[in-house]
Coordinates of C-alpha atoms and ligand atoms in Angstrom, one line a residue:
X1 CA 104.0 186.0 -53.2
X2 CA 104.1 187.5 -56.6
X3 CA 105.3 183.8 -58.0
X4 CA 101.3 182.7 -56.7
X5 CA 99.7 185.3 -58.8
X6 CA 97.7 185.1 -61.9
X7 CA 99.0 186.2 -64.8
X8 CA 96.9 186.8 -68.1
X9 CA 98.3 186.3 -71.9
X10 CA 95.5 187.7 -74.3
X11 CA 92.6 185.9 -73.5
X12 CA 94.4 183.0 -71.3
X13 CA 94.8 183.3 -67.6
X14 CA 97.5 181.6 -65.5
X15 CA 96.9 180.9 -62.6
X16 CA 100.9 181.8 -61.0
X17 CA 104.0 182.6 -62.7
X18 CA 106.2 179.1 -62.9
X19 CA 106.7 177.6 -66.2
X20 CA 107.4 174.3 -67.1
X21 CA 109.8 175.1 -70.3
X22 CA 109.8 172.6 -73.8
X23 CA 112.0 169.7 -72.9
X24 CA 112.1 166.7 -75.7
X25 CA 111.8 164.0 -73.8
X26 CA 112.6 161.4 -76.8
X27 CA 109.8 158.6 -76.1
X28 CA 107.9 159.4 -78.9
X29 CA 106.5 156.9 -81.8
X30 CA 106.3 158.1 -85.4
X31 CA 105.5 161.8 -83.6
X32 CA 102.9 159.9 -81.6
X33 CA 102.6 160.7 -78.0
X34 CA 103.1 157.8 -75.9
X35 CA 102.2 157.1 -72.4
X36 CA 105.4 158.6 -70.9
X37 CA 104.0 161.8 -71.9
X38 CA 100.4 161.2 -69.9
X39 CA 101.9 160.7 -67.2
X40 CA 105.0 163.1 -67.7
X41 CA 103.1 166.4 -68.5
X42 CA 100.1 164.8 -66.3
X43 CA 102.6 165.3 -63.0
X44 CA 103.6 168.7 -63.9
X45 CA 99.6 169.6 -63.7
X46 CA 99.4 168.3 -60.5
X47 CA 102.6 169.9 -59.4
X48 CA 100.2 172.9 -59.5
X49 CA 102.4 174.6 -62.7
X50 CA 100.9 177.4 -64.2
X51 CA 101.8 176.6 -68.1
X52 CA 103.1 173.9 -68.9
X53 CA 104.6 174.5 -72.5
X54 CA 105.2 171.0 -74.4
X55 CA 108.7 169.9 -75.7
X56 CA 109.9 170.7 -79.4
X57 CA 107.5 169.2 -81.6
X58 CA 108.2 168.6 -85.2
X59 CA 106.4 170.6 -88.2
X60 CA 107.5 167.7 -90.9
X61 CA 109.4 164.5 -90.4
X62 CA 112.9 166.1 -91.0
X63 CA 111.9 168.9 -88.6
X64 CA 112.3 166.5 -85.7
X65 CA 116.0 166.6 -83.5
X66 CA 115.4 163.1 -82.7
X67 CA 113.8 160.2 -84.2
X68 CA 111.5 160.0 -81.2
X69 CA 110.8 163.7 -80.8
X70 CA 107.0 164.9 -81.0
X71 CA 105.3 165.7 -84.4
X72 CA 102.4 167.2 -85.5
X73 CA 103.3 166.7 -89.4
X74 CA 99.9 164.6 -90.2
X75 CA 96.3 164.5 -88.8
X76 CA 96.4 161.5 -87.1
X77 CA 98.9 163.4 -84.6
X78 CA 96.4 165.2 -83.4
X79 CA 94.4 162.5 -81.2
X80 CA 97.7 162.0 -79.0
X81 CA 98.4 165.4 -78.3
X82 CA 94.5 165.9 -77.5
X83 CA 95.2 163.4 -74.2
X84 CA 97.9 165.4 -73.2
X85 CA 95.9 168.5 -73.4
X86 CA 92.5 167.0 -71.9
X87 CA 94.8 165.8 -68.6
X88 CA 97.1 169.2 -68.0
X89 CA 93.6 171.3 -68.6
X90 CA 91.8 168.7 -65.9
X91 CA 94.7 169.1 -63.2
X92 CA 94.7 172.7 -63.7
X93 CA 97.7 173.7 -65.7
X94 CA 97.5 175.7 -68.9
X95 CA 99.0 174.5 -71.7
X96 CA 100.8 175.1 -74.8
X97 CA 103.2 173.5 -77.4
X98 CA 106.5 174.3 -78.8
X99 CA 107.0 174.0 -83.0
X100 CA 109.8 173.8 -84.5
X101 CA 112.1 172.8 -87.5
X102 CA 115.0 171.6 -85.9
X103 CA 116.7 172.4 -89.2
X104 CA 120.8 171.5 -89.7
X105 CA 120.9 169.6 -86.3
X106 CA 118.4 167.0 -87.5
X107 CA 119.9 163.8 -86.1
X108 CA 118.3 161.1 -88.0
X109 CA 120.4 159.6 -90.6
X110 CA 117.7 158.7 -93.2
X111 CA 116.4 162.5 -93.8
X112 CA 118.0 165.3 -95.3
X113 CA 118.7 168.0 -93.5
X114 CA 117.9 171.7 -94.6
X115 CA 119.7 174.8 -93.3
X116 CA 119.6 178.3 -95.0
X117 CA 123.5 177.4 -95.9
X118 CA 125.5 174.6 -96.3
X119 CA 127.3 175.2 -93.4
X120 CA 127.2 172.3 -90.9
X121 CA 126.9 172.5 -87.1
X122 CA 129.5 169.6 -86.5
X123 CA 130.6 166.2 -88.1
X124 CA 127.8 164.3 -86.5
X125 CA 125.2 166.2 -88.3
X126 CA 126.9 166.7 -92.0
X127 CA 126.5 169.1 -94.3
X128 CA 123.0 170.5 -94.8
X129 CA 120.7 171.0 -98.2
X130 CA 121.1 175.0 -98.6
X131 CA 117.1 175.5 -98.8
X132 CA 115.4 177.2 -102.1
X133 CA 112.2 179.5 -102.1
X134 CA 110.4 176.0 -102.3
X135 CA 112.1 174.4 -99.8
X136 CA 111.3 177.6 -97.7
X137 CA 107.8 177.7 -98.1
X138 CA 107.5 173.7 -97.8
X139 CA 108.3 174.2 -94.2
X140 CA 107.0 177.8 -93.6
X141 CA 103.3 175.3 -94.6
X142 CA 104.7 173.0 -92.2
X143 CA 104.6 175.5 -89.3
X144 CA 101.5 177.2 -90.3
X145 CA 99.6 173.5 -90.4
X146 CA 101.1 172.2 -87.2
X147 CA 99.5 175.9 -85.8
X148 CA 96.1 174.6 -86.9
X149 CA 96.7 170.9 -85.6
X150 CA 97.6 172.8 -82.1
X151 CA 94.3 174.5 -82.3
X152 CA 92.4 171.3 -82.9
X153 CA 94.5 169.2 -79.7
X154 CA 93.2 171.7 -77.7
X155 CA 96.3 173.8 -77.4
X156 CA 96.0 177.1 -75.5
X157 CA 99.3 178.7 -76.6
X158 CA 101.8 178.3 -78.8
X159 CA 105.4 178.9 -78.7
X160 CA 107.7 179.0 -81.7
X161 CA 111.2 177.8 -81.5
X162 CA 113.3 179.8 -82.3
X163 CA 116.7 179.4 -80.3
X164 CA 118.7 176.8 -79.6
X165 CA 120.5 176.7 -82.8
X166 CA 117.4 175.4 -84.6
X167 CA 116.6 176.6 -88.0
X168 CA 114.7 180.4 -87.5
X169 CA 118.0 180.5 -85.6
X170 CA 120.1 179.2 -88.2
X171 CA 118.2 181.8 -90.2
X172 CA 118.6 184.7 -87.6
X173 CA 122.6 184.0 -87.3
X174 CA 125.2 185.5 -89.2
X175 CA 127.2 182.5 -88.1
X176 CA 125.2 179.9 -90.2
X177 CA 123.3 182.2 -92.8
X178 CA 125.4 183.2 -95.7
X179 CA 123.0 184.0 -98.0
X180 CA 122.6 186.8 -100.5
X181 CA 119.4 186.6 -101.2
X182 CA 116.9 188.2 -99.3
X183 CA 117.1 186.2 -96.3
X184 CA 120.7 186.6 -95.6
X185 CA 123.1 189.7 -94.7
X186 CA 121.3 192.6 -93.1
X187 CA 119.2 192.1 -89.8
X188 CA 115.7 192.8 -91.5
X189 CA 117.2 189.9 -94.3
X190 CA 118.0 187.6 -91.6
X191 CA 114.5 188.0 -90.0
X192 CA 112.5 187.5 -93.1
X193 CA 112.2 183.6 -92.7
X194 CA 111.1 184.1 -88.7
X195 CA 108.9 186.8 -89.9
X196 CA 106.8 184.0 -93.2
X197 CA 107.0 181.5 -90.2
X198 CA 105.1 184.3 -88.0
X199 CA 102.6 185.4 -90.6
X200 CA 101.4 182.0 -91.7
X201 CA 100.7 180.8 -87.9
X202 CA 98.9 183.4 -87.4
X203 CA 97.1 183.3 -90.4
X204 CA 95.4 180.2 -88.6
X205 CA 94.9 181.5 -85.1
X206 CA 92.3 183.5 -83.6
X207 CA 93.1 187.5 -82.8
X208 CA 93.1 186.9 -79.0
X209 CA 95.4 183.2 -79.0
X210 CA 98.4 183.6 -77.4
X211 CA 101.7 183.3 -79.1
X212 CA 105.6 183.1 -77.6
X213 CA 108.9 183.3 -79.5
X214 CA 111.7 181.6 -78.2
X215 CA 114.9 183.2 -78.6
X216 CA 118.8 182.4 -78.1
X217 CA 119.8 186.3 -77.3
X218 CA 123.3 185.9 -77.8
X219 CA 125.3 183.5 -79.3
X220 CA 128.3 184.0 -77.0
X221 CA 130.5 184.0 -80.4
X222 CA 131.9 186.2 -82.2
X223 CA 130.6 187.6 -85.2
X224 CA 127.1 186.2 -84.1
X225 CA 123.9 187.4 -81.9
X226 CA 124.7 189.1 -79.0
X227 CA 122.1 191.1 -76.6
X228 CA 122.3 194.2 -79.2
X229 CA 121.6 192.3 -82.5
X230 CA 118.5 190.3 -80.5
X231 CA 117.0 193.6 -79.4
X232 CA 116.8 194.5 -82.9
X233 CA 115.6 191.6 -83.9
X234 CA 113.1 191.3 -81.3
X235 CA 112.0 195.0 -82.4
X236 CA 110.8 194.0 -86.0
X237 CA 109.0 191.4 -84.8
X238 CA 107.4 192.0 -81.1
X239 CA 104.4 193.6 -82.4
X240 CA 103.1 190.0 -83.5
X241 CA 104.4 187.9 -80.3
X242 CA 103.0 188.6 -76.6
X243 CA 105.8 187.4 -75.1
X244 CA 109.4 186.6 -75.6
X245 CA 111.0 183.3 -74.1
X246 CA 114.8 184.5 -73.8
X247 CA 117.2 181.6 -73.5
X248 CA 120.4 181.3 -75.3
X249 CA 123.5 179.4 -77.5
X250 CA 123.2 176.5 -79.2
X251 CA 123.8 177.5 -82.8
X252 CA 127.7 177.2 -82.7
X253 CA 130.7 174.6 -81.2
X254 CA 133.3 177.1 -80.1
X255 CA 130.2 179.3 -77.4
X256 CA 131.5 179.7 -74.4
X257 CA 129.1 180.1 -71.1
X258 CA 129.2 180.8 -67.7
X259 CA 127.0 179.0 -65.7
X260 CA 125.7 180.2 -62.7
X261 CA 121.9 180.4 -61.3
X262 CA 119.8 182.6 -63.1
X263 CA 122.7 183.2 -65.9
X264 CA 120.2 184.4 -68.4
X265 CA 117.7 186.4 -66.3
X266 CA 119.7 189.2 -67.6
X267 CA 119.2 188.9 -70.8
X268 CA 115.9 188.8 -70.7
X269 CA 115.4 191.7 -68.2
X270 CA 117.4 193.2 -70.8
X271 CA 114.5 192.5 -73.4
X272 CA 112.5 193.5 -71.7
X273 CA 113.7 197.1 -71.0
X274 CA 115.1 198.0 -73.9
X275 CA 112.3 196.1 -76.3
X276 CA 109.2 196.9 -74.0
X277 CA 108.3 192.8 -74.3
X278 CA 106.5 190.8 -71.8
X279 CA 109.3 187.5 -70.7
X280 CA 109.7 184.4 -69.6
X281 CA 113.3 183.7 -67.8
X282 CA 114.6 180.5 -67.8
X283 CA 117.8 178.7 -66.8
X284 CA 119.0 177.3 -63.6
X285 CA 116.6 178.8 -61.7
X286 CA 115.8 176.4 -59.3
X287 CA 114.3 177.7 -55.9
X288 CA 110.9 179.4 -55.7
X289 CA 112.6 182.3 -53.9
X290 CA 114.5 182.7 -57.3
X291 CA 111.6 182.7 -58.6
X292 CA 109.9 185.3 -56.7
X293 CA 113.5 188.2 -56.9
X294 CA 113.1 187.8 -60.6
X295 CA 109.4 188.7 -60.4
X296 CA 110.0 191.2 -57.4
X297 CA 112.6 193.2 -59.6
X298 CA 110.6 192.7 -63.0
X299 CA 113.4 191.3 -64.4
X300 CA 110.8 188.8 -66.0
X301 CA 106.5 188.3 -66.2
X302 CA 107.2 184.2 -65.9
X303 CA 110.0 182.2 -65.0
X304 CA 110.4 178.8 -66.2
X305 CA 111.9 175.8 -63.9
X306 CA 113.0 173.1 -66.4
X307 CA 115.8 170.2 -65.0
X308 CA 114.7 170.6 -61.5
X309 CA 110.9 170.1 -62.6
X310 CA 112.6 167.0 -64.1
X311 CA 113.8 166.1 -61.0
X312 CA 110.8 166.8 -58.5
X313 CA 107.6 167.8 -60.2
X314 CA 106.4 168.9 -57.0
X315 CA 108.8 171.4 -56.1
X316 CA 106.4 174.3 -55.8
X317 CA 103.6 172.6 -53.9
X318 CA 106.8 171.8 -51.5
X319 CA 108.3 175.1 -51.5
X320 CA 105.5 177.2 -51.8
X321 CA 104.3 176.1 -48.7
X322 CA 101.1 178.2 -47.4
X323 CA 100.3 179.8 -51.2
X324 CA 100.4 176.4 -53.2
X325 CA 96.7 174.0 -52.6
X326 CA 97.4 171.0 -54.2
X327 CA 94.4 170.4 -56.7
X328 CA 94.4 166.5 -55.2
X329 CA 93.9 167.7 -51.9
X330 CA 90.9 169.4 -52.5
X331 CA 89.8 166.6 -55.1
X332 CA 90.4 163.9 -52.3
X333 CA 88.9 165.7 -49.4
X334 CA 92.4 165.7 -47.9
X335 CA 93.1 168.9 -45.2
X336 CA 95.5 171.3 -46.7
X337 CA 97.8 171.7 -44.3
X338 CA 98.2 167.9 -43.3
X339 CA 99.5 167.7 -47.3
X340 CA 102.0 170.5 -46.6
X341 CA 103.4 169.7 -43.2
X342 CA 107.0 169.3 -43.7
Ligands
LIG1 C1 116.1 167.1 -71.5 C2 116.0 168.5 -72.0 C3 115.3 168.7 -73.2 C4 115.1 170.0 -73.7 N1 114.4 170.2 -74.8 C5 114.1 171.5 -75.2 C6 113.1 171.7 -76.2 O1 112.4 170.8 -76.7 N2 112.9 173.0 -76.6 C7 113.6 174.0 -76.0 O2 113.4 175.2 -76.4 N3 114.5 173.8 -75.0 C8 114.7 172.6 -74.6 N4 115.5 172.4 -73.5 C9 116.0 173.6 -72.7 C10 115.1 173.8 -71.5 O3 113.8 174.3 -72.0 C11 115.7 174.9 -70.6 O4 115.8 176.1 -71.3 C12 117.0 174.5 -70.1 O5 117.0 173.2 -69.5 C13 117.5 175.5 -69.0 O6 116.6 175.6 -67.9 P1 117.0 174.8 -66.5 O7 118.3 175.2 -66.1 O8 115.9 175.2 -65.6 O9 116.9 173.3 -66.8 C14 115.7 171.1 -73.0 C15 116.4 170.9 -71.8 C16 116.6 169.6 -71.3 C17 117.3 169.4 -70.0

């Protein structure tokens, strides 16, 4: 099965397709990974996932969505997330982390919040601090030193948030960036804060370390991103990402979705047509033979389990039956197929 086949990103190899995709988890402390998150991301290695890409993790304090999200803001982060590294890479799973800036839908009440305008998401959040070229390159360092705090936990990708209604997307949006300076009103304008956030992380990483965008393609509102405006955002900035993680909404209250499985494989089997980009689908995509259409019909290079994964962190050593070895098994002696049997 093509879902049990290696896949290579620059100079990292997979070894299959399933991803496990960023999901906060909110038991952090003061950014500080705790041992919910050994033993969280610790399963998922031994649920034989190929990469497992850690949950949002803040670039400063204010970048955080919750209180008890991730962080990598300060030094003395770095130890934590070198546990979580040192366990996935010892149970076999590759792993990476996702940064991000959560932006105007910063829920803790002590911090300001910063959005490119002062436009708020909802009442919950309030009004947001319309950011100034300092502001901007405060948190543009932010990203670029949380890239090099990656590199010294060990990381072996990174992924850069930038859906979800967090701020490169508040940036990216039409909906919530009214700015007429140069990082509002035409697409290349709009792009300009994704593409500083880009250039300093990569400042900081070697030529052959693999990096991801995460992407909302459409905002399923009008006057905001659909599937057109994302390919031609995806164009001014693809030669600098190896892959493109295509999920989508989150930046605005009235978005109205259909949910069904696989809802958003075509939008990223869209990307990857019309852009020429390698992809990662994701969303309710639940079943390995799901997994194995989307790659059958290159409709996607990964696909990402995330809620089911929650549920069962074994699924694909259960369903993948006959292609998955458990790591254990071999570790403990144990005979294949007696783990397997059904
Ligand atoms: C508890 C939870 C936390 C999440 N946190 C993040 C996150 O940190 N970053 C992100 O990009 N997406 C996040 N997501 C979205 C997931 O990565 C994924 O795209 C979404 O759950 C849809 O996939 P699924 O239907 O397989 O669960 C989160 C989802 C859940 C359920």
């Amino acid at each position: 099965m093509k879902t049990f086949s290696p896949y290579n990103i620059k100079n990292l190899t997979l070894k299959n397709r399933v991803v496990m995709p960023p999901m906060c988890m909110n038991m952090a402390e003061d950014g500080h990974p705790t041992d919910f998150h050994y033993i969280h991301y610790g399963n998922a290695a031994l649920g034989e996932i190929g990469l497992i890409i850690v949950e949002a993790t803040g670039v400063t304090p204010e970048g955080r969505i919750l209180e008890r999200d991730l962080g990598l803001w300060r030094d003395d982060q770095i130890e934590g997330h070198k546990k979580i590294v040192d366990l996935s890479k010892k149970y076999g799973s590759s792993i990476g982390i996702q940064l991000g800036h959560a932006g105007r839908k910063c829920g803790i009440k002590s911090l300001t919040t910063y959005a490119p305008s002062p436009i708020m998401f909802n009442d919950h959040y309030g009004v947001p601090k319309e950011m100034n070229q300092e502001e901007i390159a405060r948190i543009v360092l932010g990203f670029q030193e949380a890239a090099r705090r990656s590199l010294e936990a060990g990381y072996e990708l990174i992924e850069i948030h930038g859906a979800h209604g967090y701020l490169i997307h508040q940036f990216l949006s039409p909906l919530s960036n009214h700015r007429t300076d140069e990082y509002g009103g035409s697409t290349e304008n709009r792009v300009r804060f994704l593409k500083e956030v880009t250039e300093a992380v990569k400042s900081v990483l070697p030529k052959d370390f693999p990096l991801i965008l995460r992407v909302s393609a459409t905002d399923y509102v009008e006057g905001g991103i659909d599937i057109k405006e994302m390919v031609k955002i995806i164009d001014l900035v693809k030669e600098e990402y190896d892959m493109i993680h295509v999920s989508s909404g989150g930046l605005h209250v009235d978005q109205e979705i259909t949910l069904y499985p696989g809802y958003q494989v075509k939008l990223s089997e869209t990307l990857k047509k019309e852009c020429g980009v390698e992809t990662i689908a994701v969303g309710l995509i639940t079943e390995v033979g799901q997994v194995e259409e989307i790659l059958q019909n290159n409709r996607a290079d990964l696909v990402a389990l995330g809620r089911v994964l929650l549920r069962d962190p074994f699924v694909i050593i259960r369903e993948g039956h006959g292609h998955v070895t458990p790591l254990f098994a071999y570790q403990r002696g144990f005979h294949v197929n007696w783990i397997q049997k059904k």
